[in-house]
PDB file of C-alpha atoms and ligand atoms in Angstrom:
ATOM      1  CA  MET A 126     106.652 123.576 236.450  1.00  0.00           C
ATOM      2  CA  SER A 127     104.988 123.086 239.839  1.00  0.00           C
ATOM      3  CA  VAL A 128     107.150 123.843 242.828  1.00  0.00           C
ATOM      4  CA  ILE A 129     110.029 121.523 243.561  1.00  0.00           C
ATOM      5  CA  LYS A 130     111.626 121.779 246.976  1.00  0.00           C
ATOM      6  CA  ASN A 131     114.330 119.277 247.858  1.00  0.00           C
ATOM      7  CA  MET A 132     115.529 117.172 244.956  1.00  0.00           C
ATOM      8  CA  TYR A 133     116.908 113.800 246.023  1.00  0.00           C
ATOM      9  CA  ALA A 134     118.423 111.242 243.688  1.00  0.00           C
ATOM     10  CA  VAL A 135     119.416 107.606 244.037  1.00  0.00           C
ATOM     11  CA  GLY A 136     122.585 106.128 242.585  1.00  0.00           C
ATOM     12  CA  ARG A 137     122.965 102.510 241.446  1.00  0.00           C
ATOM     13  CA  ASN A 138     119.379 101.367 241.883  1.00  0.00           C
ATOM     14  CA  TYR A 139     119.286  98.949 238.925  1.00  0.00           C
ATOM     15  CA  THR A 140     121.704  96.001 238.875  1.00  0.00           C
ATOM     16  CA  LEU A 141     122.573  96.211 235.177  1.00  0.00           C
ATOM     17  CA  HIS A 142     123.416  99.919 235.434  1.00  0.00           C
ATOM     18  CA  ALA A 143     125.637  99.398 238.497  1.00  0.00           C
ATOM     19  CA  ALA A 144     127.428  96.713 236.484  1.00  0.00           C
ATOM     20  CA  GLU A 145     127.883  98.880 233.377  1.00  0.00           C
ATOM     21  CA  LEU A 146     129.717 101.497 235.482  1.00  0.00           C
ATOM     22  CA  GLY A 147     131.735  98.811 237.258  1.00  0.00           C
ATOM     23  CA  ASN A 148     130.102  99.549 240.613  1.00  0.00           C
ATOM     24  CA  ALA A 149     129.161  97.008 243.252  1.00  0.00           C
ATOM     25  CA  VAL A 150     125.464  96.694 244.121  1.00  0.00           C
ATOM     26  CA  PRO A 151     125.066  98.801 247.284  1.00  0.00           C
ATOM     27  CA  GLU A 152     123.763  97.428 250.588  1.00  0.00           C
ATOM     28  CA  SER A 153     121.728 100.528 251.345  1.00  0.00           C
ATOM     29  CA  PRO A 154     120.462 103.284 249.040  1.00  0.00           C
ATOM     30  CA  LEU A 155     123.098 105.724 247.779  1.00  0.00           C
ATOM     31  CA  ILE A 156     121.449 109.144 248.057  1.00  0.00           C
ATOM     32  CA  PHE A 157     122.651 112.459 246.713  1.00  0.00           C
ATOM     33  CA  MET A 158     120.988 115.798 246.041  1.00  0.00           C
ATOM     34  CA  LYS A 159     120.654 118.308 243.264  1.00  0.00           C
ATOM     35  CA  PRO A 160     119.782 121.965 243.905  1.00  0.00           C
ATOM     36  CA  SER A 161     116.175 122.691 242.885  1.00  0.00           C
ATOM     37  CA  HIS A 162     117.704 125.215 240.452  1.00  0.00           C
ATOM     38  CA  ALA A 163     118.942 122.247 238.407  1.00  0.00           C
ATOM     39  CA  ALA A 164     115.357 121.425 237.360  1.00  0.00           C
ATOM     40  CA  VAL A 165     114.203 122.439 233.893  1.00  0.00           C
ATOM     41  CA  LEU A 166     110.909 121.517 232.214  1.00  0.00           C
ATOM     42  CA  MET A 167     111.126 119.278 229.147  1.00  0.00           C
ATOM     43  CA  ASP A 168     108.671 121.265 227.021  1.00  0.00           C
ATOM     44  CA  GLY A 169     110.253 120.689 223.623  1.00  0.00           C
ATOM     45  CA  GLY A 170     112.668 123.599 223.947  1.00  0.00           C
ATOM     46  CA  THR A 171     116.453 123.747 223.899  1.00  0.00           C
ATOM     47  CA  VAL A 172     118.387 123.143 227.113  1.00  0.00           C
ATOM     48  CA  GLN A 173     121.892 124.559 227.427  1.00  0.00           C
ATOM     49  CA  LEU A 174     124.632 122.349 228.908  1.00  0.00           C
ATOM     50  CA  PRO A 175     128.164 123.177 230.112  1.00  0.00           C
ATOM     51  CA  ASP A 176     130.630 122.952 227.235  1.00  0.00           C
ATOM     52  CA  ARG A 177     134.087 122.852 228.819  1.00  0.00           C
ATOM     53  CA  LEU A 178     133.718 120.301 231.585  1.00  0.00           C
ATOM     54  CA  GLY A 179     134.054 117.042 229.667  1.00  0.00           C
ATOM     55  CA  SER A 180     131.390 114.503 228.780  1.00  0.00           C
ATOM     56  CA  VAL A 181     127.767 114.875 229.910  1.00  0.00           C
ATOM     57  CA  HIS A 182     125.904 111.588 230.411  1.00  0.00           C
ATOM     58  CA  TYR A 183     122.135 111.081 230.440  1.00  0.00           C
ATOM     59  CA  GLU A 184     120.311 108.869 232.954  1.00  0.00           C
ATOM     60  CA  ALA A 185     116.574 108.427 232.358  1.00  0.00           C
ATOM     61  CA  GLU A 186     114.670 107.964 235.624  1.00  0.00           C
ATOM     62  CA  LEU A 187     111.227 107.799 237.163  1.00  0.00           C
ATOM     63  CA  VAL A 188     110.676 110.867 239.352  1.00  0.00           C
ATOM     64  CA  ILE A 189     108.159 110.835 242.195  1.00  0.00           C
ATOM     65  CA  ARG A 190     106.846 113.864 244.039  1.00  0.00           C
ATOM     66  CA  ILE A 191     105.852 113.838 247.692  1.00  0.00           C
ATOM     67  CA  ALA A 192     102.526 115.248 248.896  1.00  0.00           C
ATOM     68  CA  ARG A 193     102.988 115.516 252.655  1.00  0.00           C
ATOM     69  CA  THR A 194     105.428 115.282 255.537  1.00  0.00           C
ATOM     70  CA  TYR A 195     106.948 111.833 256.055  1.00  0.00           C
ATOM     71  CA  GLU A 196     106.287 110.100 259.368  1.00  0.00           C
ATOM     72  CA  PRO A 197     107.784 106.690 260.195  1.00  0.00           C
ATOM     73  CA  GLY A 198     105.460 103.978 258.950  1.00  0.00           C
ATOM     74  CA  ALA A 199     103.920 106.169 256.234  1.00  0.00           C
ATOM     75  CA  LYS A 200     103.044 104.274 253.072  1.00  0.00           C
ATOM     76  CA  ALA A 201     104.378 105.253 249.649  1.00  0.00           C
ATOM     77  CA  GLU A 202     100.802 105.026 248.373  1.00  0.00           C
ATOM     78  CA  GLU A 203      99.775 107.877 250.714  1.00  0.00           C
ATOM     79  CA  LEU A 204     102.871 110.023 250.273  1.00  0.00           C
ATOM     80  CA  ILE A 205     103.302 110.210 246.492  1.00  0.00           C
ATOM     81  CA  SER A 206     101.196 112.884 244.808  1.00  0.00           C
ATOM     82  CA  ASP A 207     102.362 112.589 241.221  1.00  0.00           C
ATOM     83  CA  PHE A 208     105.172 111.318 239.058  1.00  0.00           C
ATOM     84  CA  ALA A 209     107.178 112.300 236.005  1.00  0.00           C
ATOM     85  CA  LEU A 210     110.203 111.171 234.062  1.00  0.00           C
ATOM     86  CA  GLY A 211     113.488 112.974 234.249  1.00  0.00           C
ATOM     87  CA  LEU A 212     117.077 112.985 233.112  1.00  0.00           C
ATOM     88  CA  ASP A 213     119.707 112.914 235.839  1.00  0.00           C
ATOM     89  CA  LEU A 214     122.566 114.526 233.917  1.00  0.00           C
ATOM     90  CA  THR A 215     126.103 113.819 235.028  1.00  0.00           C
ATOM     91  CA  LEU A 216     129.411 115.403 234.119  1.00  0.00           C
ATOM     92  CA  ARG A 217     131.034 111.965 233.954  1.00  0.00           C
ATOM     93  CA  ASP A 218     134.690 113.088 233.674  1.00  0.00           C
ATOM     94  CA  VAL A 219     134.241 115.536 236.541  1.00  0.00           C
ATOM     95  CA  GLN A 220     132.504 112.820 238.589  1.00  0.00           C
ATOM     96  CA  ALA A 221     135.399 110.405 238.000  1.00  0.00           C
ATOM     97  CA  GLU A 222     137.814 113.068 239.239  1.00  0.00           C
ATOM     98  CA  LEU A 223     135.656 113.791 242.315  1.00  0.00           C
ATOM     99  CA  LYS A 224     135.325 110.082 243.094  1.00  0.00           C
ATOM    100  CA  ALA A 225     139.117 109.628 242.862  1.00  0.00           C
ATOM    101  CA  LYS A 226     139.635 112.525 245.268  1.00  0.00           C
ATOM    102  CA  GLN A 227     136.696 111.388 247.467  1.00  0.00           C
ATOM    103  CA  LEU A 228     135.016 114.762 247.035  1.00  0.00           C
ATOM    104  CA  PRO A 229     131.247 115.448 247.017  1.00  0.00           C
ATOM    105  CA  TRP A 230     129.364 115.045 243.720  1.00  0.00           C
ATOM    106  CA  LEU A 231     127.743 118.494 243.515  1.00  0.00           C
ATOM    107  CA  LYS A 232     129.893 119.780 240.664  1.00  0.00           C
ATOM    108  CA  ALA A 233     129.187 116.677 238.581  1.00  0.00           C
ATOM    109  CA  LYS A 234     125.483 116.238 239.393  1.00  0.00           C
ATOM    110  CA  GLY A 235     124.136 119.610 240.512  1.00  0.00           C
ATOM    111  CA  PHE A 236     124.950 122.052 237.721  1.00  0.00           C
ATOM    112  CA  LYS A 237     122.193 124.244 236.249  1.00  0.00           C
ATOM    113  CA  ASN A 238     119.864 122.304 233.914  1.00  0.00           C
ATOM    114  CA  SER A 239     121.213 118.995 235.207  1.00  0.00           C
ATOM    115  CA  ALA A 240     117.675 117.808 235.980  1.00  0.00           C
ATOM    116  CA  PRO A 241     115.309 118.072 232.978  1.00  0.00           C
ATOM    117  CA  ILE A 242     111.832 116.863 234.033  1.00  0.00           C
ATOM    118  CA  THR A 243     108.670 116.130 232.034  1.00  0.00           C
ATOM    119  CA  PRO A 244     105.265 117.401 233.157  1.00  0.00           C
ATOM    120  CA  PHE A 245     103.907 115.374 236.096  1.00  0.00           C
ATOM    121  CA  LEU A 246     101.105 112.798 235.933  1.00  0.00           C
ATOM    122  CA  ARG A 247      98.668 112.079 238.753  1.00  0.00           C
ATOM    123  CA  PHE A 248      99.727 109.110 240.908  1.00  0.00           C
ATOM    124  CA  GLU A 249      97.044 106.427 241.195  1.00  0.00           C
ATOM    125  CA  GLY A 250      98.915 103.772 243.171  1.00  0.00           C
ATOM    126  CA  LEU A 251     102.006 101.587 242.913  1.00  0.00           C
ATOM    127  CA  PRO A 252     100.409  99.063 240.506  1.00  0.00           C
ATOM    128  CA  GLN A 253     100.032 101.961 238.035  1.00  0.00           C
ATOM    129  CA  LEU A 254     103.787 102.588 238.161  1.00  0.00           C
ATOM    130  CA  ALA A 255     104.689  98.919 237.717  1.00  0.00           C
ATOM    131  CA  ALA A 256     102.212  98.511 234.850  1.00  0.00           C
ATOM    132  CA  ALA A 257     104.202 100.564 232.355  1.00  0.00           C
ATOM    133  CA  SER A 258     107.858 100.828 231.433  1.00  0.00           C
ATOM    134  CA  PHE A 259     109.576 104.145 230.828  1.00  0.00           C
ATOM    135  CA  SER A 260     111.992 104.698 227.993  1.00  0.00           C
ATOM    136  CA  LEU A 261     114.345 107.250 226.508  1.00  0.00           C
ATOM    137  CA  LYS A 262     114.758 107.868 222.801  1.00  0.00           C
ATOM    138  CA  ILE A 263     117.626 109.935 221.465  1.00  0.00           C
ATOM    139  CA  ASN A 264     117.162 111.221 217.919  1.00  0.00           C
ATOM    140  CA  GLY A 265     114.326 108.719 217.530  1.00  0.00           C
ATOM    141  CA  GLU A 266     116.266 105.662 218.698  1.00  0.00           C
ATOM    142  CA  GLU A 267     115.565 103.877 221.991  1.00  0.00           C
ATOM    143  CA  ARG A 268     118.545 103.959 224.392  1.00  0.00           C
ATOM    144  CA  GLN A 269     117.109 103.117 227.802  1.00  0.00           C
ATOM    145  CA  ARG A 270     114.110 101.209 229.112  1.00  0.00           C
ATOM    146  CA  GLY A 271     113.212 100.672 232.747  1.00  0.00           C
ATOM    147  CA  ASN A 272     110.501  99.398 235.019  1.00  0.00           C
ATOM    148  CA  ILE A 273     110.267  99.904 238.775  1.00  0.00           C
ATOM    149  CA  ARG A 274     109.994  96.131 239.222  1.00  0.00           C
ATOM    150  CA  ASP A 275     113.726  95.958 238.411  1.00  0.00           C
ATOM    151  CA  MET A 276     114.793  98.368 241.154  1.00  0.00           C
ATOM    152  CA  ILE A 277     117.255  97.165 243.783  1.00  0.00           C
ATOM    153  CA  PHE A 278     115.551  99.330 246.438  1.00  0.00           C
ATOM    154  CA  ASP A 279     111.819  99.752 245.836  1.00  0.00           C
ATOM    155  CA  LEU A 280     109.961 103.036 246.242  1.00  0.00           C
ATOM    156  CA  GLN A 281     108.859 102.270 249.815  1.00  0.00           C
ATOM    157  CA  THR A 282     112.443 101.497 250.844  1.00  0.00           C
ATOM    158  CA  LEU A 283     113.715 104.695 249.208  1.00  0.00           C
ATOM    159  CA  ILE A 284     111.004 106.796 250.872  1.00  0.00           C
ATOM    160  CA  ASP A 285     111.678 105.260 254.298  1.00  0.00           C
ATOM    161  CA  HIS A 286     115.434 105.681 253.941  1.00  0.00           C
ATOM    162  CA  ILE A 287     115.256 109.304 252.781  1.00  0.00           C
ATOM    163  CA  GLY A 288     112.406 110.236 255.116  1.00  0.00           C
ATOM    164  CA  LEU A 289     114.127 108.844 258.204  1.00  0.00           C
ATOM    165  CA  HIS A 290     117.625 110.169 257.489  1.00  0.00           C
ATOM    166  CA  TYR A 291     117.008 113.474 255.721  1.00  0.00           C
ATOM    167  CA  GLY A 292     113.290 114.249 255.866  1.00  0.00           C
ATOM    168  CA  LEU A 293     110.621 114.342 253.186  1.00  0.00           C
ATOM    169  CA  GLY A 294     107.833 116.839 252.776  1.00  0.00           C
ATOM    170  CA  GLU A 295     105.418 118.394 250.319  1.00  0.00           C
ATOM    171  CA  GLY A 296     107.088 119.349 247.054  1.00  0.00           C
ATOM    172  CA  ASP A 297     110.153 117.150 247.496  1.00  0.00           C
ATOM    173  CA  VAL A 298     111.003 114.944 244.530  1.00  0.00           C
ATOM    174  CA  ILE A 299     113.078 111.775 244.208  1.00  0.00           C
ATOM    175  CA  PHE A 300     114.934 110.689 241.079  1.00  0.00           C
ATOM    176  CA  THR A 301     114.720 106.946 241.636  1.00  0.00           C
ATOM    177  CA  GLY A 302     117.731 105.664 239.701  1.00  0.00           C
ATOM    178  CA  THR A 303     118.528 104.731 236.126  1.00  0.00           C
ATOM    179  CA  PRO A 304     118.395 101.412 234.260  1.00  0.00           C
ATOM    180  CA  ALA A 305     121.194 100.261 231.950  1.00  0.00           C
ATOM    181  CA  GLY A 306     122.069 102.084 228.743  1.00  0.00           C
ATOM    182  CA  VAL A 307     123.482 105.388 229.975  1.00  0.00           C
ATOM    183  CA  GLY A 308     125.752 107.228 227.593  1.00  0.00           C
ATOM    184  CA  GLN A 309     127.123 110.494 226.377  1.00  0.00           C
ATOM    185  CA  ILE A 310     125.094 113.423 225.017  1.00  0.00           C
ATOM    186  CA  SER A 311     126.157 115.158 221.803  1.00  0.00           C
ATOM    187  CA  ASP A 312     125.347 118.694 220.679  1.00  0.00           C
ATOM    188  CA  GLN A 313     121.798 118.997 219.274  1.00  0.00           C
ATOM    189  CA  ASP A 314     120.673 115.579 220.535  1.00  0.00           C
ATOM    190  CA  GLU A 315     116.885 115.330 220.713  1.00  0.00           C
ATOM    191  CA  MET A 316     115.739 113.598 223.911  1.00  0.00           C
ATOM    192  CA  GLU A 317     112.272 112.060 224.308  1.00  0.00           C
ATOM    193  CA  LEU A 318     110.943 110.406 227.462  1.00  0.00           C
ATOM    194  CA  TYR A 319     108.066 107.951 227.138  1.00  0.00           C
ATOM    195  CA  TRP A 320     105.718 106.522 229.737  1.00  0.00           C
ATOM    196  CA  GLY A 321     104.598 103.297 228.036  1.00  0.00           C
ATOM    197  CA  GLU A 322     103.748 104.501 224.530  1.00  0.00           C
ATOM    198  CA  THR A 323     103.019 108.071 225.632  1.00  0.00           C
ATOM    199  CA  LEU A 324     105.522 110.849 225.031  1.00  0.00           C
ATOM    200  CA  LEU A 325     105.690 112.800 228.308  1.00  0.00           C
ATOM    201  CA  GLY A 326     108.340 115.351 227.443  1.00  0.00           C
ATOM    202  CA  SER A 327     111.167 116.222 225.116  1.00  0.00           C
ATOM    203  CA  CYS A 328     114.034 118.649 224.743  1.00  0.00           C
ATOM    204  CA  ARG A 329     117.055 119.306 222.592  1.00  0.00           C
ATOM    205  CA  PHE A 330     120.477 119.754 224.164  1.00  0.00           C
ATOM    206  CA  ALA A 331     122.953 122.383 223.077  1.00  0.00           C
ATOM    207  CA  PHE A 332     126.502 122.915 224.312  1.00  0.00           C
TER     208      PHE A 332
HETATM  209 ZN1   ZN B 643     120.927 108.837 238.318  1.00  0.00          ZN
END
């Protein structure tokens, strides 16, 4: 996999998903991070997950990679180099505990292999990203489908927010939030991420 530096992720960026978790729609983007060590390429192989920390949930997301240093006013069109699909994995029971105690999310969102990513495709402009939907199949059955047109905060807003507050530079990636349909992963589940009709990457999970 090409180099990934900072890995940002956005929570609650699709209305229906915020609703399914009982969360209010946020007024500004909810940003968290995963260590770059959490990334693992979806190349058809088996990905090991933690087995004694409660349920692991999948969240299929569009992932964008940044080509150059963010400056205020920079356009998403100029900053994005390529894009992929990814799974933002969450230890949901651990996250519930952390939320109740108002603790940071690292343990629930940043564990090793918590960010499977497909190979990247060349970015050709925002219309390209809106033209196709992405979807997740588990064991051959569709579970999630999303399109960037349904985002609460669009890519430009996310880039401006992250760039201004935290910084963005070459090699940084952003997991841009998940549509509705998240759920629990079971041992030996086969995950496939599609861009339109094209299979971009797959993996099998083992606990
Ligand atoms: Zn997510």
